[in-house]
Amino acid sequence: MDLYAYANIENLIDLAKKNGIVVDRLRGYRLMKNEQPVSKEEIQEIIDASVLDEAERAVRSEKRFSLHPRWISYSYWTDILADYYLVVENKKVVGIHWDRIHGKNRRNLKFLIKKSKKKILKSIEMFNKYCGQNVLYIHAKLGSTNWSETKHYHYAQEPWYLESCDDWYDSSYCDIYAKIKEEV
């Protein structure tokens, strides 16, 4: 959830309505002309943190290194597994023991990491593309893994719609970009 966008709902709701922008399950707005692009260094930091998160989720999943785990477990046993497969310092994952991960487990973990990187790059490149432009960023709970029948791509036929994607961190949320008029 984008808390900065959530804090802007009251400030930008009138602008959205004047432009005919109404989105279900709204969670926030950003005015992209006020935003700065995410730097390559920041993107790399996000990717590095994501790699460690993916590795920890893979180790703690109900079926270790599963591509589609049903749940993630934080227990005494998964703490032992995390200590074996991951470099853990002060209960924080700081690295991966790749020499201890082999075969299908290694292939699955690399695939999960690759998917995560792809999602991050798509989302941040889309954000950077609209920085400095008169575009409204809409954060909503209409991502591909939420329970609602309406998804972000269902708004593609709207006249204000530019593009959208799932949120890179939580795919139950999405980011929608909408064109707005200079003066309304």
Short mmCIF file of C-alpha atoms in Angstrom, two decimals:
data_model
loop_
_atom_site.label_atom_id
_atom_site.label_comp_id
_atom_site.label_asym_id
_atom_site.label_seq_id
_atom_site.Cartn_x
_atom_site.Cartn_y
_atom_site.Cartn_z
CA MET A 1 0.00 0.00 0.00
CA ASP A 2 1.32 3.42 -0.99
CA LEU A 3 0.81 5.51 2.16
CA TYR A 4 1.86 8.78 0.51
CA ALA A 5 -0.76 8.25 -2.19
CA TYR A 6 -3.33 7.37 0.49
CA ALA A 7 -2.61 10.67 2.27
CA ASN A 8 -3.30 12.54 -1.00
CA ILE A 9 -6.83 11.22 -1.56
CA GLU A 10 -8.52 14.25 0.00
CA ASN A 11 -6.24 16.67 -1.88
CA LEU A 12 -6.72 15.12 -5.33
CA ILE A 13 -10.21 13.56 -5.29
CA ASP A 14 -11.80 16.69 -6.76
CA LEU A 15 -9.22 16.81 -9.57
CA ALA A 16 -9.97 13.17 -10.40
CA LYS A 17 -13.74 13.74 -10.42
CA LYS A 18 -13.42 16.84 -12.63
CA ASN A 19 -11.53 14.70 -15.14
CA GLY A 20 -14.16 11.96 -15.01
CA ILE A 21 -11.83 9.55 -13.21
CA VAL A 22 -13.63 7.16 -10.88
CA VAL A 23 -11.90 3.93 -9.85
CA ASP A 24 -13.28 1.20 -7.58
CA ARG A 25 -11.38 0.24 -4.43
CA LEU A 26 -9.28 3.42 -4.54
CA ARG A 27 -6.29 3.52 -2.18
CA GLY A 28 -4.55 6.75 -3.22
CA TYR A 29 -3.42 9.37 -5.72
CA ARG A 30 -0.18 11.05 -6.74
CA LEU A 31 0.20 13.97 -9.12
CA MET A 32 3.06 12.82 -11.33
CA LYS A 33 4.22 16.32 -12.27
CA ASN A 34 5.37 16.64 -8.63
CA GLU A 35 7.23 13.31 -8.58
CA GLN A 36 10.93 12.62 -9.18
CA PRO A 37 12.10 9.55 -11.10
CA VAL A 38 13.51 6.64 -9.11
CA SER A 39 17.28 6.53 -9.64
CA LYS A 40 19.17 3.49 -10.91
CA GLU A 41 20.84 3.14 -7.50
CA GLU A 42 17.45 3.11 -5.74
CA ILE A 43 16.12 0.57 -8.22
CA GLN A 44 19.12 -1.67 -7.55
CA GLU A 45 18.57 -1.37 -3.78
CA ILE A 46 14.91 -2.38 -4.24
CA ILE A 47 15.93 -5.36 -6.40
CA ASP A 48 18.61 -6.46 -3.92
CA ALA A 49 16.09 -6.36 -1.05
CA SER A 50 13.55 -8.20 -3.20
CA VAL A 51 16.03 -11.01 -3.92
CA LEU A 52 16.47 -11.60 -0.19
CA ASP A 53 12.70 -11.42 0.42
CA GLU A 54 12.04 -13.97 -2.33
CA ALA A 55 14.70 -16.28 -0.92
CA GLU A 56 13.25 -16.08 2.59
CA ARG A 57 9.70 -16.71 1.32
CA ALA A 58 10.95 -19.69 -0.70
CA VAL A 59 12.70 -21.20 2.33
CA ARG A 60 9.72 -20.57 4.64
CA SER A 61 7.00 -21.71 2.21
CA GLU A 62 4.89 -24.73 3.18
CA LYS A 63 6.67 -26.71 0.46
CA ARG A 64 10.22 -25.41 0.42
CA PHE A 65 11.19 -23.54 -2.78
CA SER A 66 7.69 -23.95 -4.22
CA LEU A 67 6.74 -21.78 -7.20
CA HIS A 68 3.18 -21.43 -5.87
CA PRO A 69 3.20 -21.74 -2.08
CA ARG A 70 -0.14 -21.67 -0.28
CA TRP A 71 1.34 -20.15 2.84
CA ILE A 72 4.56 -18.96 4.43
CA SER A 73 5.41 -20.21 7.92
CA TYR A 74 7.44 -18.47 10.60
CA SER A 75 8.25 -21.21 13.08
CA TYR A 76 11.12 -22.81 14.93
CA TRP A 77 11.63 -25.25 12.04
CA THR A 78 11.64 -22.58 9.31
CA ASP A 79 14.07 -20.53 11.44
CA ILE A 80 16.45 -23.52 11.30
CA LEU A 81 15.95 -23.80 7.53
CA ALA A 82 16.53 -20.07 7.10
CA ASP A 83 19.77 -20.30 9.09
CA TYR A 84 20.92 -23.14 6.81
CA TYR A 85 19.96 -21.74 3.39
CA LEU A 86 20.30 -18.02 4.10
CA VAL A 87 22.88 -15.73 5.67
CA VAL A 88 21.04 -14.40 8.73
CA GLU A 89 22.43 -11.71 11.01
CA ASN A 90 20.38 -10.42 13.95
CA LYS A 91 17.26 -12.20 12.60
CA LYS A 92 17.62 -10.32 9.28
CA VAL A 93 18.42 -12.03 5.99
CA VAL A 94 21.55 -10.47 4.46
CA GLY A 95 22.53 -13.11 1.89
CA ILE A 96 21.91 -16.51 0.34
CA HIS A 97 24.02 -19.66 0.72
CA TRP A 98 23.82 -20.59 -2.98
CA ASP A 99 26.25 -23.47 -2.37
CA ARG A 100 23.54 -25.18 -0.27
CA ILE A 101 20.73 -24.84 -2.82
CA HIS A 102 20.81 -27.38 -5.65
CA GLY A 103 18.77 -28.84 -8.50
CA LYS A 104 15.08 -28.03 -8.70
CA ASN A 105 15.22 -25.83 -5.58
CA ARG A 106 17.93 -23.65 -7.11
CA ARG A 107 16.10 -23.44 -10.44
CA ASN A 108 12.83 -22.49 -8.71
CA LEU A 109 14.49 -19.82 -6.56
CA LYS A 110 16.22 -18.29 -9.59
CA PHE A 111 12.90 -18.25 -11.44
CA LEU A 112 11.12 -16.56 -8.50
CA ILE A 113 13.87 -13.94 -8.33
CA LYS A 114 13.68 -13.35 -12.09
CA LYS A 115 9.89 -12.84 -11.91
CA SER A 116 10.28 -10.43 -9.00
CA LYS A 117 12.93 -8.36 -10.83
CA LYS A 118 10.72 -8.19 -13.91
CA LYS A 119 7.74 -6.91 -11.88
CA ILE A 120 9.88 -4.30 -10.14
CA LEU A 121 11.40 -3.02 -13.37
CA LYS A 122 8.03 -2.85 -15.14
CA SER A 123 6.40 -0.93 -12.29
CA ILE A 124 9.25 1.52 -11.70
CA GLU A 125 9.89 2.14 -15.41
CA MET A 126 6.21 2.98 -15.81
CA PHE A 127 6.40 5.34 -12.80
CA ASN A 128 9.56 7.02 -14.14
CA LYS A 129 8.01 7.40 -17.61
CA TYR A 130 5.27 9.69 -16.26
CA CYS A 131 7.34 11.68 -13.73
CA GLY A 132 7.13 15.42 -14.41
CA GLN A 133 4.05 15.01 -16.63
CA ASN A 134 0.48 16.11 -16.01
CA VAL A 135 -0.64 12.59 -15.18
CA LEU A 136 -2.58 11.24 -12.20
CA TYR A 137 -1.22 8.10 -10.56
CA ILE A 138 -4.01 6.02 -9.04
CA HIS A 139 -3.26 3.34 -6.46
CA ALA A 140 -6.12 0.85 -6.08
CA LYS A 141 -6.78 -2.60 -4.75
CA LEU A 142 -7.52 -4.00 -8.21
CA GLY A 143 -4.39 -6.06 -8.81
CA SER A 144 -4.33 -9.50 -10.37
CA THR A 145 -4.40 -11.38 -7.04
CA ASN A 146 -7.23 -9.54 -5.29
CA TRP A 147 -10.65 -11.14 -4.88
CA SER A 148 -12.60 -8.49 -6.81
CA GLU A 149 -13.87 -9.31 -10.30
CA THR A 150 -12.78 -5.86 -11.47
CA LYS A 151 -9.07 -5.57 -12.30
CA HIS A 152 -6.97 -2.56 -13.29
CA TYR A 153 -6.94 -3.49 -16.98
CA HIS A 154 -10.75 -3.25 -17.11
CA TYR A 155 -10.30 0.55 -17.19
CA ALA A 156 -8.35 0.43 -20.48
CA GLN A 157 -11.43 1.60 -22.42
CA GLU A 158 -11.77 4.79 -20.37
CA PRO A 159 -10.76 7.97 -22.23
CA TRP A 160 -8.41 9.02 -19.43
CA TYR A 161 -6.56 5.67 -19.17
CA LEU A 162 -2.86 5.58 -20.16
CA GLU A 163 -1.57 2.29 -18.73
CA SER A 164 -1.49 0.20 -15.57
CA CYS A 165 0.32 -2.64 -13.83
CA ASP A 166 0.25 -4.65 -10.64
CA ASP A 167 2.08 -3.16 -7.69
CA TRP A 168 5.53 -4.74 -7.57
CA TYR A 169 5.42 -5.44 -3.83
CA ASP A 170 1.84 -6.64 -3.40
CA SER A 171 0.01 -7.80 -6.52
CA SER A 172 -3.40 -7.36 -4.91
CA TYR A 173 -2.79 -3.62 -5.49
CA CYS A 174 -2.20 -1.87 -8.81
CA ASP A 175 -0.95 1.41 -10.24
CA ILE A 176 -3.08 3.11 -12.88
CA TYR A 177 -1.92 6.16 -14.83
CA ALA A 178 -4.53 8.63 -16.09
CA LYS A 179 -4.20 11.71 -18.27
CA ILE A 180 -5.68 14.87 -16.82
CA LYS A 181 -6.37 18.29 -18.26
CA GLU A 182 -4.04 21.18 -17.36
CA GLU A 183 -6.80 23.43 -16.07
CA VAL A 184 -10.14 22.05 -15.00
#
